[in-house]
Coordinates of C-alpha atoms in Angstrom, one line a residue:
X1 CA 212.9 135.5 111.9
X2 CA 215.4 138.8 113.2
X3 CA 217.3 137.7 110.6
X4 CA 215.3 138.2 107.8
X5 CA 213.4 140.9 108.8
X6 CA 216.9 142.8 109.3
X7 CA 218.2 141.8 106.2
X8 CA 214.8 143.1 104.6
X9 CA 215.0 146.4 106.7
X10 CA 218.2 147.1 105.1
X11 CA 217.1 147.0 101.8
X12 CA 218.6 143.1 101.1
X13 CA 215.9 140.8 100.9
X14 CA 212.6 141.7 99.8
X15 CA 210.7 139.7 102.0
X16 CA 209.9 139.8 105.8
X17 CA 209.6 136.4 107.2
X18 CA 211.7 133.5 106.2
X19 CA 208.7 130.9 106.1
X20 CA 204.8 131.0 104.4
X21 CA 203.4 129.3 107.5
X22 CA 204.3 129.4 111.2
X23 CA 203.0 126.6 112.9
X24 CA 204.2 126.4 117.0
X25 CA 203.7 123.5 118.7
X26 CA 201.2 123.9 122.0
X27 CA 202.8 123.4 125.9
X28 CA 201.8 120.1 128.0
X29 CA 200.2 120.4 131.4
X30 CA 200.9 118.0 134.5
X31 CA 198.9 118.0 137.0
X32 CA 197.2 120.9 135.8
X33 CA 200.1 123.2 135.4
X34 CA 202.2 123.9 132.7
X35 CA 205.5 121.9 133.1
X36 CA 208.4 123.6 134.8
X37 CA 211.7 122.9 136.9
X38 CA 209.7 125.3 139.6
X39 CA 206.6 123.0 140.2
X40 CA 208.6 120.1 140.3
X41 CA 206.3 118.4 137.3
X42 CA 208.6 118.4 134.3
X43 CA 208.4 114.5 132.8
X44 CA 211.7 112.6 132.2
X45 CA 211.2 111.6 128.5
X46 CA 213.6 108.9 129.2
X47 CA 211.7 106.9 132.4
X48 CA 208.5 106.6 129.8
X49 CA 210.6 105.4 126.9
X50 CA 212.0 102.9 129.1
X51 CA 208.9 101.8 130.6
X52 CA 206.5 102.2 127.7
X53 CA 208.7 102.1 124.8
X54 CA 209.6 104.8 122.1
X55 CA 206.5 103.9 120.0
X56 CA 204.0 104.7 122.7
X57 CA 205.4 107.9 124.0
X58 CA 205.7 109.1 120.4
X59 CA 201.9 108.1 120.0
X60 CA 201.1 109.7 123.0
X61 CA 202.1 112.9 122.8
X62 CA 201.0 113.4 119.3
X63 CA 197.4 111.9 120.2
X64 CA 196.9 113.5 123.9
X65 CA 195.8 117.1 122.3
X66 CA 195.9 119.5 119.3
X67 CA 199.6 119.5 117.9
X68 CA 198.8 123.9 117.9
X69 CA 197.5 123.6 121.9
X70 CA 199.5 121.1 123.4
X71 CA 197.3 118.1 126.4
X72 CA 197.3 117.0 129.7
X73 CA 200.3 114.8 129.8
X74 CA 199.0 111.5 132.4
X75 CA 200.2 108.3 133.1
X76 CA 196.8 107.1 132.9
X77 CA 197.1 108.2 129.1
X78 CA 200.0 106.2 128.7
X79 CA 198.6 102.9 130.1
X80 CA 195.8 103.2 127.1
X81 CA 198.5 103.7 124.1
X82 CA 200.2 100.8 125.5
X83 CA 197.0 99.0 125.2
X84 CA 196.2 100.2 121.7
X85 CA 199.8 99.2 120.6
X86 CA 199.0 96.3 122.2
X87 CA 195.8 95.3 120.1
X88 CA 197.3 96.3 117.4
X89 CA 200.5 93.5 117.4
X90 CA 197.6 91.3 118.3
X91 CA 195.6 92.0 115.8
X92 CA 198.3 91.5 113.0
X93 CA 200.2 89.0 114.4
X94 CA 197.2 86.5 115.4
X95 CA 196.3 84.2 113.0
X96 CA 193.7 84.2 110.7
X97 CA 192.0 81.5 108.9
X98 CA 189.6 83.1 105.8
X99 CA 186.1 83.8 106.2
X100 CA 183.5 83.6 103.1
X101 CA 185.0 87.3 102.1
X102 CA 182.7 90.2 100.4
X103 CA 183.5 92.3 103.5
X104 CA 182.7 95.8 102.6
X105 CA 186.5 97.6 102.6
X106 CA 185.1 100.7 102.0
X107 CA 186.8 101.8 105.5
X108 CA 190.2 101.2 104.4
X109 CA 189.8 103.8 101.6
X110 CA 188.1 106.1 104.3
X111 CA 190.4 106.2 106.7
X112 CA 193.9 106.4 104.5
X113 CA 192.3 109.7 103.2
X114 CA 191.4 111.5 106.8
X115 CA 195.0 110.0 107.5
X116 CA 196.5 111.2 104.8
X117 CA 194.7 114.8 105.5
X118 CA 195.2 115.3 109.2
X119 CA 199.1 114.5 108.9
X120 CA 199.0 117.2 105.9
X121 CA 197.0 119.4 108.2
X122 CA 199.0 118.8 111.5
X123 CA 196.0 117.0 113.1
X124 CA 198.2 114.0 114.0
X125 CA 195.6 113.4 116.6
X126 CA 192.4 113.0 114.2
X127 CA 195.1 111.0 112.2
X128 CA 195.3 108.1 115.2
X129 CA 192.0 108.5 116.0
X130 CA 191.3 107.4 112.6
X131 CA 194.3 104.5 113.0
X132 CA 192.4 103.4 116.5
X133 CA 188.5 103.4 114.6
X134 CA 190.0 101.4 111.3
X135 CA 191.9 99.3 114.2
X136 CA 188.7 98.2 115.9
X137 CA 186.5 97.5 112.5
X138 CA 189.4 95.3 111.4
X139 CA 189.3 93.0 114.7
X140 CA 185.5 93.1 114.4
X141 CA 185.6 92.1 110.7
X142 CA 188.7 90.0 110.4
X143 CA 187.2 86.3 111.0
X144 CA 184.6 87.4 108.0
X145 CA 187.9 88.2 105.4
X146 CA 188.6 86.3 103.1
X147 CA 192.7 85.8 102.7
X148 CA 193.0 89.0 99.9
X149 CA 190.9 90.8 101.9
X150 CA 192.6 90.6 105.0
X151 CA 196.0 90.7 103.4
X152 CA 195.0 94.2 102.2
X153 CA 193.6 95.1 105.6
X154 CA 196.7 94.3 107.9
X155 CA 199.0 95.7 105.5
X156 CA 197.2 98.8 105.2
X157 CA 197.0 99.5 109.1
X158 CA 200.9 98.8 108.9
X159 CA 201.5 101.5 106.3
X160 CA 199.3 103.8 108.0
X161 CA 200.8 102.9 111.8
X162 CA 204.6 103.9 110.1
X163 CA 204.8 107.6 110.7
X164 CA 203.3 107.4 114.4
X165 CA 205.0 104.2 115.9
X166 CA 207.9 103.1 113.4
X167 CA 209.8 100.4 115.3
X168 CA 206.4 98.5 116.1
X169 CA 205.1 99.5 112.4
X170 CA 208.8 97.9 111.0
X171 CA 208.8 94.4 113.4
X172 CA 204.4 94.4 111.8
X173 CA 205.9 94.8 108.4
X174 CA 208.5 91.9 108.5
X175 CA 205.6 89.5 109.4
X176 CA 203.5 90.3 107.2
X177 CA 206.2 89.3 104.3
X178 CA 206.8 92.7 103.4
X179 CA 209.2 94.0 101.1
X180 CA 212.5 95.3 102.8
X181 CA 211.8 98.2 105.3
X182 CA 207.7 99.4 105.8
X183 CA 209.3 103.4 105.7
X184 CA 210.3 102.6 102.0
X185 CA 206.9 101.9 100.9
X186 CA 204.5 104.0 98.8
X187 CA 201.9 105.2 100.9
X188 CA 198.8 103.2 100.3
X189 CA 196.0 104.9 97.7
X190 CA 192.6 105.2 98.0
X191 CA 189.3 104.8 95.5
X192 CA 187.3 108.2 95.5
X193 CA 184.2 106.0 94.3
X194 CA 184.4 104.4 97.7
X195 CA 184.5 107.2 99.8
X196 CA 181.2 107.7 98.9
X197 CA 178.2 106.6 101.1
X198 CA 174.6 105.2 100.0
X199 CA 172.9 105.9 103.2
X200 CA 173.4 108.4 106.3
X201 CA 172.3 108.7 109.9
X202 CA 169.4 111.5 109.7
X203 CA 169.5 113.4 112.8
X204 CA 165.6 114.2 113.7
X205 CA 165.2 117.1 115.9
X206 CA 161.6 118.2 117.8
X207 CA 162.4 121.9 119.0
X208 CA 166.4 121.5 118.6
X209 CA 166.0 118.4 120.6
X210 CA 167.2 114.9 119.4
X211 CA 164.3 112.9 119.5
X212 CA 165.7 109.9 117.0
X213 CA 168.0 108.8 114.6
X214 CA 166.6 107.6 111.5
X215 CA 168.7 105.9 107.9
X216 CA 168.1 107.8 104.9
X217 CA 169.7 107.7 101.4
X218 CA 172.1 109.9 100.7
X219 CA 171.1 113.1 98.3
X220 CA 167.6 113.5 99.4
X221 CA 165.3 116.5 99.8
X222 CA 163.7 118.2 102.5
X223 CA 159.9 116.4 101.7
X224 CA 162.1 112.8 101.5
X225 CA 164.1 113.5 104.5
X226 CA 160.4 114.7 106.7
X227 CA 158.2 111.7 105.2
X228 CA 161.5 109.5 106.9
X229 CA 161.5 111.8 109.8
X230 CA 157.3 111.5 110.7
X231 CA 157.2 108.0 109.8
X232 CA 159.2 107.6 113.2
X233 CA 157.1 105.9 116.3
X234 CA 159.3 107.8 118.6
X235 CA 158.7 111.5 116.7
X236 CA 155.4 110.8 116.0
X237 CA 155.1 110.1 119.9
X238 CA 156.7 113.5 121.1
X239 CA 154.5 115.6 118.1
X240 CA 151.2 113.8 119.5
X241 CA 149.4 114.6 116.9
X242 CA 150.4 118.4 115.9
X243 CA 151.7 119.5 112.7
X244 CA 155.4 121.0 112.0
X245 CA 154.5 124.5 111.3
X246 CA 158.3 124.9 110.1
X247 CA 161.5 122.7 109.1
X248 CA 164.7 123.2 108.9
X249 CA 166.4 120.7 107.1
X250 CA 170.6 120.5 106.6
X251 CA 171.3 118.1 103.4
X252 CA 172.4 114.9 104.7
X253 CA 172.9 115.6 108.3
X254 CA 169.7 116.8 110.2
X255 CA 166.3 117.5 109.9
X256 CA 164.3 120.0 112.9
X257 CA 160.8 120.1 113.0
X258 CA 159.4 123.2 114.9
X259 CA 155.9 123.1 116.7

């Protein structure tokens, strides 16, 4: 950066900064302290790779905080990415005989877009979180897939596991049958019409206090979304009888009656 904004100062380059978009990377605390030869708590990259693997200290320190702030480097943290790697080689690995299919894959398109949007974004942590949640409905929904199905699944968590955990991603990818190396592949698409949802979890508020949580179609009004919300046992319970004498009411999200 003294570079360029010397060369501009002198009248050579008519610009200032030598980049559209700084981006620096946050510190890691140990033991509550920022890391330093002085406190004695720097971490031996090394020691962790030999006793966790590559994969999982890779994972770990892109999913322990913000990629701008920088997390609380533990051990404890590293002993739950193994696990997750773990579930994961289990999960694609283990064998599967094919359910009756029609399993709704509507999460697969889902997740490759907030994948595909927190990597863009730098939120490599909301990018495995999203991995870990399409992880679990896969385990949950595998003995239901048929063999297309699953095929589509296991391949997809693969393609999406490359960019975090490449050597596990790689061995994944060679079981499955894949074509020559998993990091050569087109990253996997996904349909807009799926990403969208029928139903959604109404948030029903007495006060600004949850009082339940009710399913409503997606798109409707404020007079749809408080017939749903007052035919609740539960809000009907806390309102004992009074009237709303005002509403607030966030499309799809949350409805607050005030008494």
């Amino acid at each position: 950066r003294f570079v360029t904004m010397a060369l501009h100062a002198l009248g050579h380059l008519p610009f200032t900064e030598p980049f559209p978009h700084l981006r620096l990377h946050g510190l890691l605390i140990k033991d509550g302290f920022k890391m330093s030869k002085s406190r004695g708590n720097v971490v031996n990259p090394d020691e962790y790779v030999s006793l966790y693997g590559a994969d999982n200290l890779r994972m770990y320190l892109l999913f322990c905080g913000p990629w701008e702030e920088g997390g609380d480097f533990s051990d404890k943290g590293m002993v739950g990415m193994e696990r997750f790697t773990s579930r994961v080689w289990s999960l694609v690995t283990g064998n599967h005989q094919p359910g009756a299919g029609g399993v709704d894959l509507r999460m697969i398109d889902r997740t490759i877009k907030k994948v595909q949007e927190s990597i863009v974004r730098l939120k490599f942590n909301i990018a495995i979180s999203g991995l870990m949640e399409l992880t679990r409905w896969a385990a949950r929904e595998k003995p239901s897939m048929s063999a297309e199905e699953w095929q589509r699944t296991a391949r997809t968590v693969v393609l999406i596991l490359a960019p975090f955990a490449p050597y596990l991603a790689e061995e994944l990818w060679s079981r499955l049958g894949g074509d020559y190396s998993v990091h050569f592949q087109v990253w996997p698409s996904y349909d807009e019409r799926a990403l969208y949802e029928d139903t959604f979890n109404l948030v029903v508020q007495i006060n600004g206090k949850v009082r339940d949580v009710r399913t409503a179609p997606t798109g409707i009004g404020q007079v749809e979304a408080e017939k749903i919300a007052l035919a609740s046992e539960k809000v009907n319970r806390y309102l004992n009888g009074r009237r709303p004498r005002g509403i607030i009411y966030i499309a799809d999200k949350l409805i607050n009656l005030l008494v």
